[in-house]
Amino acid sequence: MAERISDAEHAVMEVLWDEAPLTAQDVAERVDPARGWSANTVKTLLGRLLAKAAIGHEEDGRRYLYRPLIRRDDYVAGESRRLIDRLFGGKLTPLVAHLAERDQLTADDVAEIEALLRELKA
């Protein structure tokens, strides 16, 4: 997928990753109510995601059923890589160091990282 997904589009994708296929109305009912989106707003976002080939649709009578065309894991991997490339020169170590320096790593986080590193070395 060449085009990035906006934060609003991502909210729609999360709904579809959780459950699909869904109609536009189904998606509108499942998006966080705090967003205050109308069904028309959701339809606009679905149209943008269709144009970006992030979702597909099929006709079901007079309505469309929408489903993701990209897996959530693949999307997360791509976004993670972009963040690391943009902010840390493509290197993971500076990201971890930054989090550690800002006291954003708990003892449990450190233990999980250590366990992951042990597994990778094995």
XYZ file of C-alpha atoms in Angstrom:
122
model
C 0.000 0.000 0.000
C 1.642 3.200 -1.163
C -0.538 5.815 0.537
C -0.529 6.275 4.281
C -3.670 5.756 6.323
C -4.802 8.792 8.334
C -5.731 8.540 12.006
C -9.424 8.716 11.132
C -9.055 6.015 8.478
C -7.142 3.920 10.983
C -10.142 3.999 13.341
C -12.259 2.517 10.545
C -9.583 -0.083 9.773
C -9.531 -1.173 13.434
C -13.266 -1.863 13.234
C -12.807 -3.921 10.067
C -9.804 -5.792 11.471
C -11.926 -6.754 14.462
C -14.870 -7.932 12.381
C -15.486 -8.143 8.653
C -17.228 -8.011 6.319
C -19.401 -5.150 7.531
C -21.724 -2.617 5.958
C -21.024 1.099 6.254
C -23.767 1.330 8.862
C -22.221 -1.547 10.835
C -18.865 0.245 10.799
C -20.486 3.528 11.893
C -22.114 1.751 14.839
C -18.812 0.187 15.931
C -16.530 3.230 15.688
C -15.855 4.839 19.060
C -18.936 6.978 19.828
C -16.673 9.675 21.302
C -15.686 10.530 17.721
C -19.233 11.667 17.018
C -19.111 10.546 13.396
C -22.202 10.312 11.232
C -22.765 7.452 8.810
C -21.823 9.870 6.001
C -18.439 10.546 7.610
C -17.785 6.815 7.840
C -18.835 6.376 4.185
C -16.369 9.094 3.186
C -13.584 7.327 5.093
C -14.528 3.986 3.539
C -14.319 5.623 0.106
C -10.839 6.923 0.863
C -9.730 3.497 2.071
C -11.130 1.905 -1.097
C -9.155 4.399 -3.203
C -6.003 3.490 -1.269
C -6.708 -0.239 -1.796
C -6.630 -0.781 1.959
C -10.120 -2.289 1.866
C -12.300 -4.024 -0.653
C -16.043 -4.339 -1.005
C -18.628 -6.624 -2.502
C -22.255 -6.030 -3.296
C -24.846 -7.576 -1.019
C -28.177 -6.568 -2.486
C -28.440 -2.791 -2.272
C -25.546 -2.411 0.144
C -21.821 -3.015 0.177
C -19.871 -5.234 2.538
C -16.388 -3.942 3.361
C -13.337 -5.967 4.367
C -9.666 -5.168 4.896
C -7.240 -6.043 2.107
C -4.193 -5.563 4.309
C -3.535 -7.461 7.493
C -3.202 -5.527 10.722
C 0.199 -7.120 11.431
C 1.505 -6.004 8.044
C 0.212 -2.468 8.602
C 1.795 -2.273 12.070
C 5.103 -3.565 10.702
C 5.120 -0.925 7.975
C 4.208 1.930 10.303
C 6.802 0.791 12.843
C 9.481 0.709 10.148
C 8.507 4.210 8.946
C 8.732 5.573 12.504
C 12.124 3.998 13.124
C 13.418 5.158 9.730
C 12.131 8.714 10.136
C 13.038 9.378 13.752
C 15.953 7.035 14.472
C 17.804 6.645 11.200
C 16.484 3.145 10.679
C 18.055 1.815 13.868
C 16.082 0.222 16.677
C 18.667 0.717 19.421
C 18.270 4.523 19.586
C 14.492 4.070 19.969
C 14.923 1.721 22.920
C 17.575 4.020 24.409
C 15.240 6.999 24.029
C 12.428 5.167 25.822
C 14.792 4.048 28.576
C 16.171 7.550 29.066
C 12.665 8.962 29.375
C 11.748 6.367 32.052
C 9.129 4.928 29.750
C 10.344 1.338 30.165
C 9.046 -0.473 33.211
C 10.903 -3.317 34.891
C 8.463 -5.671 33.151
C 9.283 -4.078 29.783
C 13.007 -4.579 30.388
C 12.435 -8.207 31.408
C 10.406 -8.821 28.235
C 13.113 -7.233 26.062
C 15.782 -9.340 27.760
C 13.718 -12.506 27.216
C 13.194 -11.590 23.561
C 16.912 -11.000 23.083
C 17.706 -14.383 24.669
C 15.274 -16.051 22.275
C 16.785 -14.278 19.285
C 20.278 -15.361 20.288
C 19.244 -19.005 20.724
